[in-house]
Tab-separated table of C-alpha atoms in Angstrom:
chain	number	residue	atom	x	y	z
A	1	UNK	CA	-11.963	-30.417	-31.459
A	2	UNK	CA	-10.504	-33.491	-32.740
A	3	UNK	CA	-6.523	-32.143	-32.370
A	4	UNK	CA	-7.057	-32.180	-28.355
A	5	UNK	CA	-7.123	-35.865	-28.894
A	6	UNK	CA	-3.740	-35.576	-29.587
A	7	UNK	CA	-0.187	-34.372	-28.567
A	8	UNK	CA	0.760	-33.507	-32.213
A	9	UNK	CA	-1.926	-32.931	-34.726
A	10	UNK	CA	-1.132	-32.033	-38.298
A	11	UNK	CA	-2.641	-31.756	-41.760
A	12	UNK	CA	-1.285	-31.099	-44.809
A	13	UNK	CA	1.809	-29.503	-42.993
A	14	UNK	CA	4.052	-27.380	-45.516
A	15	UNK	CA	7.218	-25.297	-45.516
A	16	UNK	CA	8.803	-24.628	-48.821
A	17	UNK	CA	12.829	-23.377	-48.222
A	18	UNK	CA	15.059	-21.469	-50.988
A	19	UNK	CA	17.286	-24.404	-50.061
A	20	UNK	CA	16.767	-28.530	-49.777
A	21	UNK	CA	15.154	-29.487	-46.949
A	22	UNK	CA	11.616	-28.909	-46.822
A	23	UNK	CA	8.379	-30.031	-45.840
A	24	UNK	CA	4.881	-31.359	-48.091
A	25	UNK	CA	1.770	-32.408	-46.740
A	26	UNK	CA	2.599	-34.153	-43.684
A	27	UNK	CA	-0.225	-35.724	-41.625
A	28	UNK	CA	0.318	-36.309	-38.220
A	29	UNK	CA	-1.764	-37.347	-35.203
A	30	UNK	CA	0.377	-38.581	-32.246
A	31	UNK	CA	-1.179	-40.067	-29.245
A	32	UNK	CA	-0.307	-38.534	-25.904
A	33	UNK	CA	2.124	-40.418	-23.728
A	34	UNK	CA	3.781	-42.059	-26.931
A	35	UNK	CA	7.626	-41.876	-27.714
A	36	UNK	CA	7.633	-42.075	-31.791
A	37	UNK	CA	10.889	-41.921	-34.062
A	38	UNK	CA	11.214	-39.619	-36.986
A	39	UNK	CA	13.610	-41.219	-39.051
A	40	UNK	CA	14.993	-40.403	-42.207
A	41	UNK	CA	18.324	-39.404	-43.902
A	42	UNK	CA	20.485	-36.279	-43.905
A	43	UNK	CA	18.516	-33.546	-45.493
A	44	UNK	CA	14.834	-35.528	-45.790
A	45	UNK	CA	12.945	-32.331	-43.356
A	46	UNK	CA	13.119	-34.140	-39.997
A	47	UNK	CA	14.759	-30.786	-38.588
A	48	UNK	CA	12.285	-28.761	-40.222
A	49	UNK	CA	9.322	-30.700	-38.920
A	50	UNK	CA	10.307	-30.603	-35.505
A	51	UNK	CA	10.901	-26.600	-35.385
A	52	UNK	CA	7.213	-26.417	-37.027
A	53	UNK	CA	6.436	-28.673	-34.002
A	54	UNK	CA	8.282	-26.090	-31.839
A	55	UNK	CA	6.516	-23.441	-33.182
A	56	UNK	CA	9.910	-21.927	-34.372
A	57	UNK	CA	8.878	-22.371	-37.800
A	58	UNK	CA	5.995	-21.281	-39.287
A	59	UNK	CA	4.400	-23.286	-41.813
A	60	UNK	CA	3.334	-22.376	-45.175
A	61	UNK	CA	0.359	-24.058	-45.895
A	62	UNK	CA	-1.471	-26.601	-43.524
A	63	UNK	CA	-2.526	-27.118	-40.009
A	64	UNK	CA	-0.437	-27.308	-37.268
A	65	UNK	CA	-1.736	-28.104	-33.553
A	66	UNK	CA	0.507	-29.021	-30.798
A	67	UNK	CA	-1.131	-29.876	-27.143
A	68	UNK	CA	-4.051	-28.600	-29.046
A	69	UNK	CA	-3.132	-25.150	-30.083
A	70	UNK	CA	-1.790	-23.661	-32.746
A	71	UNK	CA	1.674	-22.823	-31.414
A	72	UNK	CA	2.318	-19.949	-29.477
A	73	UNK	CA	3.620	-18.695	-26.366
A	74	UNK	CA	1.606	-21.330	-24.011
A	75	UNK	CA	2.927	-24.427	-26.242
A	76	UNK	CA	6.139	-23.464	-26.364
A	77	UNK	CA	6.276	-22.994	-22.687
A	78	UNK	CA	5.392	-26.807	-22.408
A	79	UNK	CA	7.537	-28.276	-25.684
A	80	UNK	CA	11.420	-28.694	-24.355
A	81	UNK	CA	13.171	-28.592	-28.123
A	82	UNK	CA	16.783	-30.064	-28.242
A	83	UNK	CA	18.329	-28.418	-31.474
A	84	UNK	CA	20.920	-30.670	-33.053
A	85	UNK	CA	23.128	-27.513	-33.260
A	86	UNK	CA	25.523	-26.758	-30.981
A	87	UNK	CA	24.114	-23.748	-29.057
A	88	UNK	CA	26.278	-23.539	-25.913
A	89	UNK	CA	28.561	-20.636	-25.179
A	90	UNK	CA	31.356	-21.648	-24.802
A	91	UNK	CA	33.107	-19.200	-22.512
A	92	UNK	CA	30.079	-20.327	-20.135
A	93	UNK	CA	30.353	-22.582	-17.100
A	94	UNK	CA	28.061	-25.699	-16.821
A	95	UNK	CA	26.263	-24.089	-13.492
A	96	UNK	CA	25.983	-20.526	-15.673
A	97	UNK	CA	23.995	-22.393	-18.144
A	98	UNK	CA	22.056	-24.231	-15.929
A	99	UNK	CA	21.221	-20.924	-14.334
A	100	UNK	CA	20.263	-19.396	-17.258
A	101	UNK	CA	18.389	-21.854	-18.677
A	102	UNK	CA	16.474	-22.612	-15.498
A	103	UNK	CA	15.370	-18.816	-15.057
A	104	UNK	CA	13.850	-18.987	-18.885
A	105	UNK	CA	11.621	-21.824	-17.748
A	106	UNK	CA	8.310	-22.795	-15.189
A	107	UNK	CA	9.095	-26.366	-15.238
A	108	UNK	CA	12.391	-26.358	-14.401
A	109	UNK	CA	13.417	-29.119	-11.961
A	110	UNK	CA	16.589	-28.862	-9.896
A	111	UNK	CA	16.452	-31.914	-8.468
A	112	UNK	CA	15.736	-33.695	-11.472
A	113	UNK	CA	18.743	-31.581	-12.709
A	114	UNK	CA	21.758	-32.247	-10.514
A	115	UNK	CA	20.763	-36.381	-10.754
A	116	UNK	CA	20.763	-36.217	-14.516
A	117	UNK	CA	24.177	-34.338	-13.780
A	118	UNK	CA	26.034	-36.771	-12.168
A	119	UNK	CA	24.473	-39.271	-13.921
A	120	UNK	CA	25.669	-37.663	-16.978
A	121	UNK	CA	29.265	-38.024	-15.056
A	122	UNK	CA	29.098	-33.742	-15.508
A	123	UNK	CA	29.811	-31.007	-12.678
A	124	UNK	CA	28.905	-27.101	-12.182
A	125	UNK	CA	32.365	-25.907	-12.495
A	126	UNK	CA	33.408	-27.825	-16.013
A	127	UNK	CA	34.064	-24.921	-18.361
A	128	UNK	CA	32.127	-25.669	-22.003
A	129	UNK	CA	35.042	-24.892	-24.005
A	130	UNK	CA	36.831	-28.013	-22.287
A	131	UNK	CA	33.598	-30.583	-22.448
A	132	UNK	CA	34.339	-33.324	-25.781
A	133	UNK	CA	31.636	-33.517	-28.154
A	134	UNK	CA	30.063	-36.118	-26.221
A	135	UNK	CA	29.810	-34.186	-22.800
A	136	UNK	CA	28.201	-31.192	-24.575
A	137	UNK	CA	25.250	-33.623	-26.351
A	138	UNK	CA	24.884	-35.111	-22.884
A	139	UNK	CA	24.747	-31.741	-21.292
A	140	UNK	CA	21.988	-30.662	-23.917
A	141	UNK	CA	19.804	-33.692	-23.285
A	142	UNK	CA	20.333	-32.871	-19.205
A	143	UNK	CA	18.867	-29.491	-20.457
A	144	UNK	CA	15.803	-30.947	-22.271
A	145	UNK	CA	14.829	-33.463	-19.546
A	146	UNK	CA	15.587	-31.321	-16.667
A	147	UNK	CA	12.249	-29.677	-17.570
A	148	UNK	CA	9.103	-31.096	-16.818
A	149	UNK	CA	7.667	-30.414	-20.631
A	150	UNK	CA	4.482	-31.867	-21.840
A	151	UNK	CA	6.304	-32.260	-25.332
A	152	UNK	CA	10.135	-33.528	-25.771
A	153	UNK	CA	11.882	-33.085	-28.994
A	154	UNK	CA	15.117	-34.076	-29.358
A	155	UNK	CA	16.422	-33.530	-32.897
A	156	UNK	CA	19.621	-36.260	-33.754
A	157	UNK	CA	20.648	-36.719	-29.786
A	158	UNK	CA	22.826	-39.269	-30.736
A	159	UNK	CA	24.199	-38.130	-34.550
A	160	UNK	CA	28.057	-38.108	-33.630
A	161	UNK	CA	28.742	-39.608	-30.306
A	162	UNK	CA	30.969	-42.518	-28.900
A	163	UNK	CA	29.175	-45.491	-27.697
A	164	UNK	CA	29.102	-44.422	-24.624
A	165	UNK	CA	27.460	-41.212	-24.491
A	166	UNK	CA	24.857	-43.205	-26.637
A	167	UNK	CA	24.331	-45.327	-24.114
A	168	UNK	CA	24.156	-42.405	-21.238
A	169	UNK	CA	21.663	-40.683	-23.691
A	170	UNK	CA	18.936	-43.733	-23.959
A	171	UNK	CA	19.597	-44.816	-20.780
A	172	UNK	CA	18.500	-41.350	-19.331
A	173	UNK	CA	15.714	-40.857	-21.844
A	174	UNK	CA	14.462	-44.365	-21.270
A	175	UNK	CA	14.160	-43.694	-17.225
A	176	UNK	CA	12.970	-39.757	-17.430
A	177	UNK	CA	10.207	-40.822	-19.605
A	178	UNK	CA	6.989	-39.755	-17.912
A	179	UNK	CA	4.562	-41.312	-19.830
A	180	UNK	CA	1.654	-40.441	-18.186
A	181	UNK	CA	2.000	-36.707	-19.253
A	182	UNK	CA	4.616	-36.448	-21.782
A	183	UNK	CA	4.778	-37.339	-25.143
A	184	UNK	CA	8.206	-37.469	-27.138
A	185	UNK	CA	9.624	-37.296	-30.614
A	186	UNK	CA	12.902	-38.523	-31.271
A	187	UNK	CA	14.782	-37.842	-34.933
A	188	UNK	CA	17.323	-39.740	-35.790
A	189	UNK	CA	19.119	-41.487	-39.089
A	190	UNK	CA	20.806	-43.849	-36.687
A	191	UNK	CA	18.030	-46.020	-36.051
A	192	UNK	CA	19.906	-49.520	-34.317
A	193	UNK	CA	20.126	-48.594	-30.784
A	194	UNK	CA	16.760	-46.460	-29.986
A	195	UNK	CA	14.689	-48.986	-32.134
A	196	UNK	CA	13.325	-50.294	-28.853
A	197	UNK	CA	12.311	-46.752	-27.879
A	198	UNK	CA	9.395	-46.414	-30.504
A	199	UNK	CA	6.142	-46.682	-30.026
A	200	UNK	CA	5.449	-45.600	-33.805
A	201	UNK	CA	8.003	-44.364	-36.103
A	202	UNK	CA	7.660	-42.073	-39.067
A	203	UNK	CA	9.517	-42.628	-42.178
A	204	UNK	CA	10.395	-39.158	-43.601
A	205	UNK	CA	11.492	-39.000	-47.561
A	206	UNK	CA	12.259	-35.862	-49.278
A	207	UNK	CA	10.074	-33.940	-47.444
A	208	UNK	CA	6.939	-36.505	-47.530
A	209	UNK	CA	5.941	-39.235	-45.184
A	210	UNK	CA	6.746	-42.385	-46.773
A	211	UNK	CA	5.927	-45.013	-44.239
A	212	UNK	CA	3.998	-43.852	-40.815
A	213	UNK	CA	2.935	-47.104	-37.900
A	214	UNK	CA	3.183	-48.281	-35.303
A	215	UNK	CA	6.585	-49.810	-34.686
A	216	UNK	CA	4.991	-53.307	-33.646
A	217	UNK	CA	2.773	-53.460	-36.487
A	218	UNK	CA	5.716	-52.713	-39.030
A	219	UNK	CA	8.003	-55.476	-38.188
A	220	UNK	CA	4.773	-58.233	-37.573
A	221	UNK	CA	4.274	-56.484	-41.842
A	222	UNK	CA	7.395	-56.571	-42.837
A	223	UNK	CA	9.090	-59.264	-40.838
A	224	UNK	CA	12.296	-56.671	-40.218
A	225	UNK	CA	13.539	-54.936	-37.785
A	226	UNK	CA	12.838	-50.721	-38.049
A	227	UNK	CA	16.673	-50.651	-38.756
A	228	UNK	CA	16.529	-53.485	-41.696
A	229	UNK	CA	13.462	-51.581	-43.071
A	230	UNK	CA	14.960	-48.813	-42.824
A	231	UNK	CA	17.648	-49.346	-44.654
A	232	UNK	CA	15.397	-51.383	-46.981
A	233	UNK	CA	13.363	-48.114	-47.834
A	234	UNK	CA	16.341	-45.761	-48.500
A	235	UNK	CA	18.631	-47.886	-50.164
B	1	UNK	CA	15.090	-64.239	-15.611
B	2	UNK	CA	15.003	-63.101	-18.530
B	3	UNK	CA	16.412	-63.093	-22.049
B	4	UNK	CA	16.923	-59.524	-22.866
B	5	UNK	CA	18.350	-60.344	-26.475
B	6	UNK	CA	15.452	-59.222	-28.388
B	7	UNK	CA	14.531	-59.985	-31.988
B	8	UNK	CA	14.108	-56.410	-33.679
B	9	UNK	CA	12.172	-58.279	-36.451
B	10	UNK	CA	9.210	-59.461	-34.113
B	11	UNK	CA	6.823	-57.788	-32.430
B	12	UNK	CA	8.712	-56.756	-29.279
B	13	UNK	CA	5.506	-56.973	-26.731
B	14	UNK	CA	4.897	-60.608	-27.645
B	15	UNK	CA	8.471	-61.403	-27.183
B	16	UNK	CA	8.542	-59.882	-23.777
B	17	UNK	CA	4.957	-62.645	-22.803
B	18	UNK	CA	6.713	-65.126	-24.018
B	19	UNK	CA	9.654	-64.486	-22.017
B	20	UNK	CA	7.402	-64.001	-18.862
B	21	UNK	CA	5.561	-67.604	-20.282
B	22	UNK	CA	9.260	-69.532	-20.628
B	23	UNK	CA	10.521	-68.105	-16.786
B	24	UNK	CA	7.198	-69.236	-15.659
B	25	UNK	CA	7.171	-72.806	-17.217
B	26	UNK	CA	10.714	-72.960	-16.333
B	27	UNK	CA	10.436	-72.506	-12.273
B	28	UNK	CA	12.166	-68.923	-12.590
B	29	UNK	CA	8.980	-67.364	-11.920
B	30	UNK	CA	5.735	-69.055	-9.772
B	31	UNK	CA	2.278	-68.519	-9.928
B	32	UNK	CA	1.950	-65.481	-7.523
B	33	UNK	CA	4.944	-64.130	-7.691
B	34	UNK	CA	5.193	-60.526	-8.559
B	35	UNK	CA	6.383	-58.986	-11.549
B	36	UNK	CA	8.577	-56.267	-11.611
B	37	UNK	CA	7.021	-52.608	-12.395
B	38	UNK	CA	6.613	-51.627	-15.745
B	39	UNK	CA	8.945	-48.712	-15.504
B	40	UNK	CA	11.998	-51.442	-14.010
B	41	UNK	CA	11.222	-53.643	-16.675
B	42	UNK	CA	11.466	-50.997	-19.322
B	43	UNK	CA	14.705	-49.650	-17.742
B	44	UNK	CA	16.208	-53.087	-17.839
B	45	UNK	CA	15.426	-54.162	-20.596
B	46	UNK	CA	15.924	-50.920	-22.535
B	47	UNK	CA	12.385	-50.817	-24.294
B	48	UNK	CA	9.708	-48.357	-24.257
B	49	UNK	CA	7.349	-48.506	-21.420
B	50	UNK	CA	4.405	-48.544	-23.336
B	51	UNK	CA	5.476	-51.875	-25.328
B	52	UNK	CA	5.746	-53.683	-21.509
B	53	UNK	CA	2.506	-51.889	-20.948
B	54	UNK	CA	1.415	-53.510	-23.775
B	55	UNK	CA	2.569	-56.919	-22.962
B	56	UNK	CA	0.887	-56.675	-19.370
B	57	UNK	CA	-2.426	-55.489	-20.501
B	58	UNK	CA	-2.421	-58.737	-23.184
B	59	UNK	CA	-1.229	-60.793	-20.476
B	60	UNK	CA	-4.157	-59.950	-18.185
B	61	UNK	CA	-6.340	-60.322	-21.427
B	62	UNK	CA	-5.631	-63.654	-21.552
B	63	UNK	CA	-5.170	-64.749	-18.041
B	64	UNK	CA	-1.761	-65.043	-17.642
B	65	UNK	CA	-1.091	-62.350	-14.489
B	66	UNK	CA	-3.807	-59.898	-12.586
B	67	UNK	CA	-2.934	-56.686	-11.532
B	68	UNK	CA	-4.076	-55.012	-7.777
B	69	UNK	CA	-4.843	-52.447	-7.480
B	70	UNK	CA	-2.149	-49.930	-5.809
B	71	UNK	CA	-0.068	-53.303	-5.456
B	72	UNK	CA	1.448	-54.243	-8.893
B	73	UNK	CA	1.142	-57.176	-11.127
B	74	UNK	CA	1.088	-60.315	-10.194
B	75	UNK	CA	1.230	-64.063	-12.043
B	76	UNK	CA	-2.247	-65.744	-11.375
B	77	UNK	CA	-2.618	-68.088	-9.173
B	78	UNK	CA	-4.494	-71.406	-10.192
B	79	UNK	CA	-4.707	-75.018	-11.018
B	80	UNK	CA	-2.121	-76.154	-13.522
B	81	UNK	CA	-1.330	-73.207	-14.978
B	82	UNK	CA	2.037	-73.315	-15.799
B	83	UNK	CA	1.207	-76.900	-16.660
B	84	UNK	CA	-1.445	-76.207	-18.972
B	85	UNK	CA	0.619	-73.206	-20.525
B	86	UNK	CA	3.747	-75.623	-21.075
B	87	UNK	CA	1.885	-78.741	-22.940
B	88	UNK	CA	0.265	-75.455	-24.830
B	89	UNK	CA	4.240	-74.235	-25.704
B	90	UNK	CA	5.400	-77.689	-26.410
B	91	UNK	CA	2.510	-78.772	-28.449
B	92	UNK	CA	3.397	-75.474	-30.374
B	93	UNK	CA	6.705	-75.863	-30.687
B	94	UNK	CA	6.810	-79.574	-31.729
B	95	UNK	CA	3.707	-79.027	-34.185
B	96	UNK	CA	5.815	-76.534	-35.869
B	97	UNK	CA	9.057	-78.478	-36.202
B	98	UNK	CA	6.616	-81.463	-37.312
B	99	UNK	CA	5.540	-79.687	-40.271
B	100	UNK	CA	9.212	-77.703	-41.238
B	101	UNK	CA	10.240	-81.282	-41.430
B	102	UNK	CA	7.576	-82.878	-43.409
B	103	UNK	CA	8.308	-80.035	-46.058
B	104	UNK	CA	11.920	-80.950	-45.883
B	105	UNK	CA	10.275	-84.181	-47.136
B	106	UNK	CA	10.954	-86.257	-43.966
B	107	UNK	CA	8.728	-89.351	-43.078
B	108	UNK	CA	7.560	-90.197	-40.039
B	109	UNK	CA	9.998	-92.514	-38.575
B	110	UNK	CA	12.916	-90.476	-39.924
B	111	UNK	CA	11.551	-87.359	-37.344
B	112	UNK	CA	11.376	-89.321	-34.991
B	113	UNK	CA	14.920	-91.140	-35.297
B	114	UNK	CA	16.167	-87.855	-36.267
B	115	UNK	CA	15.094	-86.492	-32.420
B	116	UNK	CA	15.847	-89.441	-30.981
B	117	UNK	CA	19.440	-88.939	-31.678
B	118	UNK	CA	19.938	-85.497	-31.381
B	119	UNK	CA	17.919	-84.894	-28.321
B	120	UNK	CA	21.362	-86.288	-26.274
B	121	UNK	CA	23.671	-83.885	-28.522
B	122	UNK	CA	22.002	-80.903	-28.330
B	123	UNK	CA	22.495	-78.227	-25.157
B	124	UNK	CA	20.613	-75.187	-24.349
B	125	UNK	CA	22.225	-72.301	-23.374
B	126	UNK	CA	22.636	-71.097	-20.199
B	127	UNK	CA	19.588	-68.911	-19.757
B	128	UNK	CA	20.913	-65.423	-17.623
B	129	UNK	CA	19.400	-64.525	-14.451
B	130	UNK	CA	19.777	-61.144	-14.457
B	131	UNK	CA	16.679	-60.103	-13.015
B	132	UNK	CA	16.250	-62.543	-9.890
């Protein structure tokens, strides 16, 4: 089937919400090994895509295939999701999440783990209820890379955060990368700094793609950078 | 080595040749040496590994490096070739500036008296050598 060609295969992908947010007819076919953006502003379905992608959402109309499959339990065991919502417990220690998290999933990698840790400047004993904002997105994205997953969404891991942490984060995404088996999507409304991460972006608009390439091909069209045409196209 | 300022409104892959081109025609870099991995080079210079991928695949299109095997990539070895590539970047360059200037509506003696006195008042910058 065409859709094992790809890491992310979609077709007329739709999820209709009582509230703002959702999603119409989005085609999608994203290459294996590729890191693409999904940009767009507050509110234009980036979230909502990505938890169809996750299989946490199930679509309305369309087709969906990720790694392949339709989602199910198999995908989802090789998609590591980063929810832009804060989902720690925060009466939990760092190590009791780590455990927790690490018993929930086969690809877990301790090693990989405690180096993202104290690269992340984190320890075992810090308490979540006294991490800033910044330590808890970093812990997160120590979560999602930690794992050895085939498919790495990371909704907004950057909305919020000092310069720093910023940094951290595409530092650490930029070096975990395995591109010869993982494939990664990357939302964000902040597009500046990760620019240079993209492969191919995807400009999301009220639901509906509105620009979809290659990030290469884009500026050589449009002679801007993503972040210049981005602002260009939601001005 | 190189400059890792890059220009978010080009192409990003041919930016990174032509910074591999300008370290070679410089001296920086010499036919054989070996360029760093792919993964290093996206670390340092904080772009996706598949754009430097990119950029070494084109380069061994068109003869610039050759990659062994188990070994890494490597500039090619050969006669002239960072001499042939820089007449082929100057040539560029100047052919360029030639015709910005004849649109400007400059002659031909007033490019060439306008070069001749700026060529002494002009610097480069300082290129960085962060990756050497």
């Amino acid at each position: 089937m065409e859709s094992t060609n790809y890491a992310v295969y979609s077709k007329g992908l739709t999820k209709r919400y009582p509230g703002a947010d959702a999603i119409r007819g989005i085609d999608l076919m994203i290459g294996h090994g590729e890191i693409w953006g999904l940009l767009g502003p507050n509110g234009s379905g980036k979230s909502t895509l990505l938890k169809c992608i996750a299989g946490l959402l199930k679509p309305d109309r369309g087709q969906i295939h990720v790694l392949g499959q339709a989602p199910n339990r198999t995908t989802k065991g090789k998609v590591a999701f980063l929810p832009e919502i804060d989902y720690l417990y925060r009466w939990m220690k760092i190590g009791d999440i780590l455990q927790f998290v690490s018993a929930m999933y086969h690809d877990w990698q301790w090693d990989r783990a405690e180096e993202l840790l104290k690269f992340m400047n984190l320890t075992h004993d810090q308490a979540i209820s006294s991490l800033s904002k910044g330590m808890r997105a970093r812990l997160k994205l120590v979560i999602a890379m930690a794992r050895d997953a085939e498919l790495v969404l990371l909704d907004e891991p950057l909305s919020g955060l000092d310069p720093s942490s910023r940094g951290r984060i595409i530092d650490v995404i930029l070096k975990e990368f395995k591109a010869e088996h993982q494939t990664m999507i990357l939302s964000t409304h902040e597009v500046g700094e990760t620019e240079s991460l993209f492969d191919s972006v995807i400009f999301l608009e009220k639901g509906k793609v509105k620009l979809i390439d290659t990030a290469d091909t884009l500026r050589q069209q449009h002679n801007l950078s993503i972040n210049d045409l981005f602002r260009e196209v939601y001005q | 080595m190189f400059n890792t300022q890059f220009d978010n409104s080009q192409p990003i892959y041919l930016q990174v040749i032509n910074e591999i081109k300008k370290a070679l025609v410089r001296g920086d870099l010499s036919p054989g040496d070996k360029l760093p991995s792919q993964r290093d080079l996206a670390t340092l210079l904080k772009i996706n590994p598949n754009t430097i991928q990119r950029a070494y695949r084109d380069m061994e299109l068109i003869g610039i490096v050759e990659t062994l095997r188990g070994q890494g990539t490597f500039l090619k070895q050969g006669d002239n070739v960072v001499e042939t590539m820089r007449n082929e970047m100057v040539s560029c360059l100047v052919e360029e500036f030639i015709l910005q200037m004849k649109s400007l509506g400059c002659d031909d003696e007033g490019i060439v008296s306008v070069v001749s006195t700026k060529v002494t008042e002009v610097h480069a910058p300082k290129q960085s050598s962060k990756l050497k």
